[in-house]
Coordinates of C-alpha atoms in Angstrom, one line a residue:
D1 CA 165.6 94.0 106.8
L2 CA 165.9 90.3 106.4
S3 CA 167.2 89.6 109.9
E4 CA 163.7 89.6 111.4
Y5 CA 162.6 86.7 109.1
I6 CA 165.7 84.5 108.4
Q7 CA 168.5 82.8 110.2
A8 CA 171.8 81.2 109.2
D9 CA 171.4 77.6 108.0
K10 CA 173.2 74.8 109.9
Y11 CA 176.3 75.2 107.7
G12 CA 176.5 79.0 107.7
N13 CA 179.4 80.2 105.6
Y14 CA 181.2 77.8 103.3
T15 CA 183.0 77.4 100.0
I16 CA 181.4 75.6 97.1
C17 CA 183.8 74.1 94.4
N18 CA 182.6 72.8 91.0
I19 CA 184.1 71.1 88.0
Y20 CA 181.8 71.7 85.0
Y21 CA 181.9 69.0 82.2
D22 CA 181.0 69.6 78.6
T23 CA 181.6 68.2 75.2
A24 CA 184.7 69.1 73.2
F25 CA 182.8 72.0 71.5
Y26 CA 180.8 73.1 74.5
E27 CA 177.5 71.7 73.3
L28 CA 175.8 71.7 76.7
I29 CA 176.5 75.3 77.6
Q30 CA 175.7 76.6 74.1
K31 CA 172.3 74.9 74.3
S32 CA 171.8 76.3 77.8
I33 CA 172.4 80.0 77.0
S34 CA 170.1 79.8 74.0
K35 CA 167.3 79.5 76.5
P36 CA 165.6 76.3 75.3
F37 CA 162.5 74.7 76.8
Y38 CA 164.7 72.1 78.5
K39 CA 168.4 72.1 79.3
E40 CA 170.9 70.2 81.5
K41 CA 174.4 70.4 82.8
L42 CA 176.8 68.0 84.5
R43 CA 179.1 69.1 87.3
L44 CA 181.2 67.6 90.1
R45 CA 180.8 69.5 93.4
S46 CA 182.6 69.6 96.7
Y47 CA 182.3 71.7 99.8
G48 CA 185.7 73.1 100.1
Q49 CA 189.0 71.5 99.0
V50 CA 188.8 67.7 99.5
P51 CA 191.4 64.8 99.6
E52 CA 191.3 62.1 96.9
D53 CA 189.1 60.0 99.1
G54 CA 186.9 63.0 100.1
E55 CA 183.2 63.2 99.6
V56 CA 181.9 64.8 96.4
F57 CA 178.6 65.0 94.5
L58 CA 178.2 64.2 90.9
E59 CA 175.2 66.2 89.7
I60 CA 172.9 66.6 86.7
K61 CA 171.2 70.0 86.9
K62 CA 168.1 70.2 84.8
K63 CA 165.8 73.1 84.0
S64 CA 162.4 72.7 82.4
E65 CA 159.7 75.4 82.1
G66 CA 161.7 77.6 84.6
I67 CA 161.8 74.9 87.3
V68 CA 165.2 73.5 88.4
Y69 CA 165.7 69.8 89.2
K70 CA 168.9 68.4 90.6
R71 CA 169.8 64.7 90.5
R72 CA 173.0 64.0 92.4
K73 CA 174.9 61.1 93.8
K74 CA 177.4 61.2 96.6
M75 CA 180.7 59.3 96.2
P76 CA 184.5 59.6 96.9
L77 CA 186.4 61.8 94.5
S78 CA 188.6 58.8 93.6
V79 CA 185.4 57.1 92.3
A80 CA 183.8 60.1 90.6
E81 CA 186.7 61.1 88.3
P82 CA 187.2 57.7 86.6
Y83 CA 183.5 57.1 86.4
V84 CA 182.9 60.3 84.3
K85 CA 185.8 59.2 82.1
G86 CA 184.1 55.9 81.5
E87 CA 186.7 54.0 83.4
G88 CA 184.6 52.9 86.4
I89 CA 181.1 52.0 87.6
L90 CA 178.8 53.1 90.4
E91 CA 178.0 50.6 93.1
A92 CA 174.4 50.6 94.1
G93 CA 173.8 53.4 91.7
G94 CA 170.0 53.2 91.9
Q95 CA 167.7 55.5 89.7
I96 CA 170.1 58.4 89.9
G97 CA 173.0 56.2 88.9
K98 CA 170.9 55.1 85.8
E99 CA 170.3 58.7 84.9
L100 CA 174.0 59.5 85.2
D101 CA 174.9 56.4 83.1
W102 CA 172.4 57.6 80.4
F103 CA 173.8 61.1 80.4
L104 CA 177.4 59.9 80.0
T105 CA 176.3 57.5 77.3
R106 CA 174.6 60.4 75.4
Y107 CA 177.3 63.0 75.8
D108 CA 181.1 62.5 75.5
V109 CA 182.2 65.0 78.2
E110 CA 185.4 66.3 79.6
P111 CA 186.2 68.7 82.4
K112 CA 186.1 72.3 81.1
V113 CA 186.3 74.7 84.0
Y114 CA 186.7 75.0 87.8
I115 CA 184.3 77.4 89.4
A116 CA 184.3 78.2 93.2
Y117 CA 182.6 80.8 95.4
D118 CA 182.0 81.6 99.0
R119 CA 178.4 81.2 100.1
E120 CA 176.4 82.6 103.0
A121 CA 173.2 80.6 103.4
Y122 CA 170.0 81.4 105.3
V123 CA 166.7 79.8 105.9
S124 CA 163.3 81.3 106.9
K125 CA 162.5 81.1 110.6
D126 CA 159.0 79.8 109.7
D127 CA 159.9 77.4 106.9
E128 CA 163.4 76.0 106.3
R129 CA 162.5 75.1 102.8
L130 CA 162.7 78.8 101.9
R131 CA 166.4 79.5 101.4
I132 CA 168.3 82.7 100.6
T133 CA 171.9 82.5 99.6
F134 CA 174.6 85.1 98.8
D135 CA 177.5 84.0 96.7
R136 CA 180.7 86.1 96.8
K137 CA 184.1 86.0 95.1
I138 CA 183.0 83.8 92.3
R139 CA 186.2 82.6 90.6
W140 CA 187.3 80.3 87.9
R141 CA 190.3 78.6 86.4
E142 CA 190.9 76.4 83.3
N143 CA 193.9 74.5 84.7
R144 CA 194.2 72.3 87.8
L145 CA 190.6 70.9 87.2
D146 CA 190.7 68.9 90.4
L147 CA 188.7 69.3 93.6
S148 CA 191.6 68.2 95.7
E149 CA 193.5 71.4 94.6
D150 CA 193.2 74.8 96.3
T151 CA 190.1 77.0 95.7
E152 CA 191.8 80.0 94.0
G153 CA 191.0 81.4 90.6
E154 CA 190.3 84.5 88.5
L155 CA 187.3 86.6 89.5
L156 CA 184.2 86.2 87.3
L157 CA 182.5 89.4 88.4
E158 CA 183.6 92.7 89.9
P159 CA 184.8 92.4 93.5
D160 CA 181.7 94.1 94.9
Q161 CA 179.2 92.1 93.0
I162 CA 177.2 89.4 94.8
V163 CA 174.7 86.8 93.5
M164 CA 171.6 86.4 95.6
E165 CA 169.4 83.4 95.0
I166 CA 166.0 82.8 96.6
K167 CA 164.7 79.2 96.6
I168 CA 160.9 79.2 97.4
P169 CA 158.8 76.1 98.0
G170 CA 155.7 77.4 96.4
S171 CA 154.3 80.9 96.6
I172 CA 156.4 83.8 97.9
P173 CA 155.5 84.9 101.4
F174 CA 154.2 88.4 101.8
W175 CA 157.1 89.7 104.0
L176 CA 159.6 88.7 101.3
A177 CA 157.5 90.2 98.4
R178 CA 157.3 93.4 100.4
L179 CA 161.1 93.6 101.0
L180 CA 161.9 92.8 97.4
S181 CA 159.5 95.5 96.2
K182 CA 160.9 98.0 98.7
H183 CA 164.5 97.5 97.5
K184 CA 163.5 97.3 93.8
I185 CA 164.9 93.7 93.5
F186 CA 163.5 91.8 90.5
P187 CA 164.1 88.3 89.2
G188 CA 167.0 87.9 86.8
S189 CA 168.8 85.0 85.1
F190 CA 172.4 84.3 85.9
S191 CA 174.5 81.2 85.2
K192 CA 178.0 81.0 86.6
Y193 CA 179.2 78.6 83.9
G194 CA 177.3 80.5 81.2
T195 CA 178.9 83.8 82.3
Y196 CA 182.3 82.2 82.2
Y197 CA 181.7 80.8 78.7
K198 CA 180.5 84.2 77.3
Q199 CA 183.6 85.9 78.8
K200 CA 185.8 83.2 77.3
L201 CA 184.2 83.7 73.8
L202 CA 184.6 87.5 74.1
K203 CA 188.3 87.1 75.0
E204 CA 188.9 84.7 72.1
R205 CA 187.2 86.9 69.6
T206 CA 189.1 90.0 70.8
H207 CA 192.4 88.0 70.5
V208 CA 191.6 87.0 67.0
K209 CA 190.9 90.6 66.0

């Protein structure tokens, strides 16, 4: 049904890899899953496995009143890792650099989990700002927290489960509203890092019992 209205974006199919950072006692994700008015996360992202001097993106993801904002800075992996540890500085950091500095001053973070997934990305034929993505094989690991390593991990969801995300620049077009209604697809909240954390807690509590 979608094929009449969308087309693959310029990247098509690709793998997204993330290192999520948090405090020693998971302060950031605990706040996030409590559904506050405002929440934020820090992650280091690459598109596929990268070498030590490969390009990565250090990103603060914020959500306020249901609207998501992303503030990210591109840099080599060899710069990003020591910077987050407080062992380096950003050259020409600009406004985003100042926001990253402030975040890392406020929170004492460390790498907590690696999360990767395979994405199919599409854009509307009429407006490329409207994006629809499908994330498959969402996987995680708590060791080898390094974007220069392979992309393998333990599945977060069942093998046949897919996460669809719709990014809309304003009001939803009629054709999309009609298709969502036809297939009884309704908005839902899903956090990859949050889901991992909840599963981790459940496993730990089961083990204690």
